[in-house]
Amino acid sequence: LQSFAPSLPPLSFRTPAVAAMSADRGYATTVAAAAGAAVAASVLATTLTLRYAAPTADRQIGARGVGHGPSRSSAATGKETPVFDRTTEENRASKPGRVARWTKPVVIAAPALEDLAKTLRKRLGCEEFPDSAGPTVSLEYFKSGDPNTKFNWQRVVGRKVVFLFDTIDQSRLFEQLSLLQALQGFAVPDAEDEGTKWKTYVDQGKYAWGRASHITVVLPWYRPCQMERTSKWALRDGKWTNGDAEGQWLDVPTAQYMARLLATPGSVPPLPGPSDSLDGMPLNPLWRPPLELLFIELHEEAPISHSVSDLGASIRMERFVPRFLDMYKAQNGYAGKVHTFVMFPDKGAYKRYHASVVDHLKLDPDHILYIKKTRVGDQIGQEQKLFYEELGHNEGEKKDFHPEDVVLIIDDFTNSGSTLFGAVNLVQKMVTGGRKMPVTIFVSHLVATYDTKVVEGIKSKLHDLGPTTRFVTTNTIPSTTDLLKGDPQVDVIDVADFISDLVQ
């Protein structure tokens, strides 16, 4: 470097030096920003930005008139080698790009999850930008109502991106999926194409190619989670029934197909191809950033995980219940394993969380209870008895509780709260002496059919049960949980710390 530019000051090899050579002035800016982020992260670095003249790239047209892209001369062979020829070795890489090793991540979010994103940025120590610098992502609309989405490419190129994805607001799905595609590969036109209003850079190959270095899509709540499998359906007297073995209609398992849309690899650069790579990663064969889907307390895990197994994305299914059990045990007034009972509103939840209860609370088998639930069409019923599994998998029945006992009821989500409040009424009837015992209800996701009236109904039912009953949930669905904040019988847990631990 010093022989190339003798005027440079002597370099110290005790600190890393970041050198960038690019024909694009924008890349110089990006490297400077990345180096600044490194310094902010206590990484000392010397930034060297060297401008070079890009060689003129002859565009060769094949027999069918297809452009093969720009070429560059190899110093070793003197032959022209293509910068990009549409070749991809695999759907995506397994390791992040280089810049992500020494820069802080970038957190972006749909509007409904922006409050969660702000807290997460603080937890991760992300670079902050004043309002005057503009947003990292702008989700606006044209007069027609179509999405008009923009993103600050200099803030995301070569960086690890954490994307809080909103599956609740159905009107936001397309723009979020489009943005997710863009983060996996985007064209940055050369500055000289500004005169044509950016209309000629593709045909002339006068653009650079940028990508995030790694993308984690965090799904705090996965709305289609209950449609993870297919059932047969038949029409009987104008009504649907899934009780006919010869049914001619099938469910569309939207939970699986939404996951596939999220995991779809990014596009390839438009031909004839870019003149440069903004992140230092290969164009030939094309490098695509790793993509991870992170689901929080997913209802059914196996079908979703398998549904994207051919797309190269990594899947993480993380349960929040174990973390809550630790919080519950650490609180003042914990009753201890002798007087603590954990109850589940159905056998499915019992199977899902039984091991976590044993690991974190060390409860005996007869302290882990469940209700048998029946479902006929849309009608759900509860058997008014409590059961547990003995060590030999024999079924036992819980007959009564003592006033000093406490009960924790756990489920992954609720639409109306009816089964949960029914469970509270059941256990209170079983207390000897006619007294009420403390009961805590915990659900990871408060769905409440996304209806403010349903949330108000849940609050009313909770208050009817009296102050001995508490309701605890998380802020994975802000549109419902925001309505509960400040209620004396409700606690809403912020999942930002939980997510930050997972994406560090």
Coordinates of N, CA, C and O in Angstrom, one line a residue, residues 32-94:
A32 N -16.3 3.7 5.0 CA -16.0 4.7 6.0 C -17.1 4.5 7.2 O -16.7 4.6 8.3
A33 N -18.3 4.3 6.8 CA -19.4 4.1 7.8 C -19.1 2.9 8.6 O -19.3 2.8 9.8
A34 N -18.8 1.8 7.9 CA -18.5 0.5 8.5 C -17.3 0.7 9.5 O -17.3 0.1 10.6
A35 N -16.3 1.4 9.1 CA -15.1 1.6 10.0 C -15.5 2.4 11.2 O -15.1 2.1 12.3
G36 N -16.4 3.4 11.0 CA -16.9 4.2 12.1 C -17.6 3.3 13.1 O -17.5 3.4 14.3
A37 N -18.4 2.3 12.6 CA -19.2 1.4 13.4 C -18.2 0.5 14.2 O -18.4 0.2 15.4
A38 N -17.1 0.2 13.5 CA -16.1 -0.7 14.2 C -15.4 0.1 15.4 O -15.2 -0.4 16.4
V39 N -15.1 1.4 15.1 CA -14.5 2.2 16.1 C -15.5 2.3 17.3 O -15.1 2.2 18.5
A40 N -16.8 2.5 17.0 CA -17.8 2.6 18.0 C -17.9 1.3 18.9 O -18.2 1.3 20.0
A41 N -17.5 0.2 18.2 CA -17.5 -1.1 18.9 C -16.2 -1.4 19.5 O -15.8 -2.5 19.8
S42 N -15.3 -0.4 19.7 CA -14.0 -0.5 20.3 C -13.0 -1.3 19.5 O -12.1 -1.9 20.0
V43 N -13.2 -1.3 18.2 CA -12.3 -1.9 17.3 C -11.5 -0.7 16.6 O -12.1 0.0 15.8
L44 N -10.2 -0.6 16.8 CA -9.4 0.4 16.2 C -9.1 0.0 14.8 O -8.8 -1.1 14.5
A45 N -9.3 0.9 13.9 CA -9.1 0.6 12.5 C -8.6 1.8 11.7 O -8.9 3.0 12.0
T46 N -7.7 1.6 10.7 CA -7.3 2.6 9.8 C -8.0 2.4 8.5 O -8.0 1.3 8.0
T47 N -8.7 3.5 8.0 CA -9.5 3.3 6.8 C -8.7 3.9 5.6 O -8.3 5.1 5.7
L48 N -8.5 3.1 4.6 CA -7.8 3.5 3.4 C -8.8 3.4 2.3 O -9.2 2.3 1.9
T49 N -9.2 4.5 1.7 CA -10.1 4.4 0.5 C -9.3 4.8 -0.7 O -8.8 6.0 -0.8
L50 N -9.2 3.9 -1.6 CA -8.4 4.1 -2.8 C -9.3 4.1 -4.1 O -10.1 3.2 -4.3
R51 N -9.2 5.2 -4.8 CA -10.1 5.3 -6.0 C -9.3 4.7 -7.2 O -8.1 5.1 -7.4
Y52 N -9.9 3.8 -8.0 CA -9.2 3.3 -9.2 C -10.1 3.5 -10.4 O -11.4 3.5 -10.2
A53 N -9.6 3.5 -11.5 CA -10.4 3.6 -12.8 C -10.8 2.2 -13.2 O -10.0 1.4 -13.5
A54 N -12.1 2.0 -13.3 CA -12.6 0.7 -13.7 C -12.3 0.5 -15.2 O -12.6 1.4 -16.0
P55 N -11.8 -0.7 -15.6 CA -11.6 -0.9 -17.0 C -12.9 -1.0 -17.8 O -13.9 -1.4 -17.3
T56 N -12.8 -0.5 -19.0 CA -14.0 -0.5 -19.8 C -14.3 -2.0 -20.1 O -13.5 -2.8 -20.5
A57 N -15.6 -2.3 -19.9 CA -16.0 -3.7 -20.0 C -16.7 -3.9 -21.4 O -17.7 -3.3 -21.6
D58 N -16.1 -4.7 -22.2 CA -16.7 -5.0 -23.5 C -17.9 -5.9 -23.3 O -17.8 -6.9 -22.6
R59 N -19.0 -5.6 -23.9 CA -20.2 -6.4 -23.8 C -20.2 -7.3 -25.1 O -20.4 -6.9 -26.2
Q60 N -20.1 -8.6 -24.8 CA -20.1 -9.6 -25.9 C -21.5 -10.2 -26.0 O -22.1 -10.5 -24.9
I61 N -22.0 -10.3 -27.1 CA -23.4 -10.9 -27.3 C -23.2 -12.3 -27.9 O -22.5 -12.5 -28.9
G62 N -23.9 -13.2 -27.3 CA -23.8 -14.6 -27.7 C -24.6 -14.9 -28.9 O -25.3 -14.0 -29.5
A63 N -24.7 -16.1 -29.3 CA -25.4 -16.5 -30.6 C -26.9 -16.2 -30.5 O -27.5 -15.9 -31.5
R64 N -27.4 -16.2 -29.2 CA -28.8 -15.9 -29.1 C -29.1 -14.5 -28.6 O -30.2 -14.1 -28.2
G65 N -28.0 -13.6 -28.7 CA -28.2 -12.3 -28.3 C -28.3 -12.0 -26.9 O -28.8 -11.0 -26.5
V66 N -27.8 -12.9 -26.0 CA -27.8 -12.7 -24.6 C -26.5 -12.1 -24.1 O -25.4 -12.7 -24.4
G67 N -26.5 -11.0 -23.4 CA -25.3 -10.4 -22.9 C -24.7 -11.3 -21.8 O -25.3 -11.8 -20.9
H68 N -23.3 -11.5 -21.9 CA -22.6 -12.3 -20.9 C -22.1 -11.4 -19.8 O -21.4 -12.0 -18.9
G69 N -22.3 -10.1 -19.8 CA -21.9 -9.3 -18.6 C -20.5 -8.7 -18.8 O -19.8 -9.0 -19.8
P70 N -20.1 -7.9 -17.9 CA -18.8 -7.2 -18.0 C -17.7 -8.2 -17.8 O -17.9 -9.2 -17.1
S71 N -16.6 -7.9 -18.4 CA -15.4 -8.7 -18.2 C -14.2 -7.9 -17.6 O -14.2 -6.7 -17.8
R72 N -13.3 -8.6 -17.0 CA -12.1 -8.0 -16.5 C -10.9 -8.8 -16.9 O -11.0 -10.0 -17.0
S73 N -9.8 -8.2 -17.1 CA -8.6 -8.9 -17.5 C -7.9 -9.5 -16.3 O -7.8 -8.9 -15.2
S74 N -7.5 -10.7 -16.4 CA -6.7 -11.4 -15.4 C -5.3 -11.1 -15.6 O -4.7 -11.3 -16.7
A75 N -4.6 -10.7 -14.5 CA -3.2 -10.4 -14.6 C -2.4 -11.6 -14.9 O -1.3 -11.6 -15.6
A76 N -2.8 -12.8 -14.5 CA -2.1 -14.0 -14.7 C -2.2 -14.6 -16.1 O -1.2 -15.0 -16.6
T77 N -3.4 -14.5 -16.7 CA -3.6 -15.1 -18.0 C -3.8 -14.1 -19.1 O -3.7 -14.5 -20.3
G78 N -4.1 -12.9 -18.8 CA -4.4 -11.9 -19.8 C -5.7 -12.1 -20.5 O -6.1 -11.4 -21.4
K79 N -6.5 -13.0 -20.0 CA -7.8 -13.3 -20.6 C -8.9 -12.5 -19.8 O -8.8 -12.2 -18.7
E80 N -10.0 -12.4 -20.6 CA -11.2 -11.7 -20.0 C -12.0 -12.7 -19.1 O -12.3 -13.8 -19.6
T81 N -12.3 -12.4 -17.9 CA -13.1 -13.2 -17.0 C -14.3 -12.5 -16.7 O -14.3 -11.3 -16.3
P82 N -15.5 -13.2 -16.7 CA -16.7 -12.5 -16.4 C -16.9 -12.2 -15.0 O -16.5 -12.9 -14.1
V83 N -17.5 -11.0 -14.7 CA -17.8 -10.6 -13.4 C -19.0 -11.4 -12.8 O -19.1 -11.8 -11.7
F84 N -20.0 -11.5 -13.7 CA -21.2 -12.2 -13.3 C -21.8 -13.0 -14.5 O -22.0 -12.4 -15.6
D85 N -22.1 -14.3 -14.3 CA -22.6 -15.1 -15.4 C -23.9 -15.9 -15.0 O -24.2 -16.9 -15.5
R86 N -24.6 -15.4 -13.9 CA -25.8 -16.0 -13.4 C -25.5 -17.3 -12.7 O -26.5 -18.1 -12.4
T87 N -24.3 -17.6 -12.4 CA -24.0 -18.9 -11.8 C -24.2 -18.8 -10.3 O -23.7 -17.8 -9.6
T88 N -24.9 -19.7 -9.6 CA -25.0 -19.8 -8.2 C -24.6 -21.2 -7.8 O -25.2 -22.2 -8.3
E89 N -23.7 -21.3 -6.8 CA -23.3 -22.6 -6.4 C -24.3 -23.3 -5.5 O -24.5 -24.5 -5.4
E90 N -25.1 -22.5 -4.7 CA -26.1 -23.0 -3.8 C -27.1 -21.9 -3.6 O -26.9 -20.7 -4.0
N91 N -28.2 -22.2 -2.9 CA -29.2 -21.2 -2.7 C -28.7 -20.0 -1.9 O -29.0 -18.9 -2.2
R92 N -27.8 -20.3 -0.9 CA -27.3 -19.2 -0.1 C -26.1 -19.8 0.7 O -25.9 -21.0 0.8
A93 N -25.3 -18.8 1.1 CA -24.1 -19.2 1.9 C -24.5 -19.7 3.3 O -25.6 -19.5 3.8
S94 N -23.6 -20.3 4.0 CA -23.8 -20.8 5.3 C -23.1 -19.9 6.4 O -23.5 -20.0 7.6

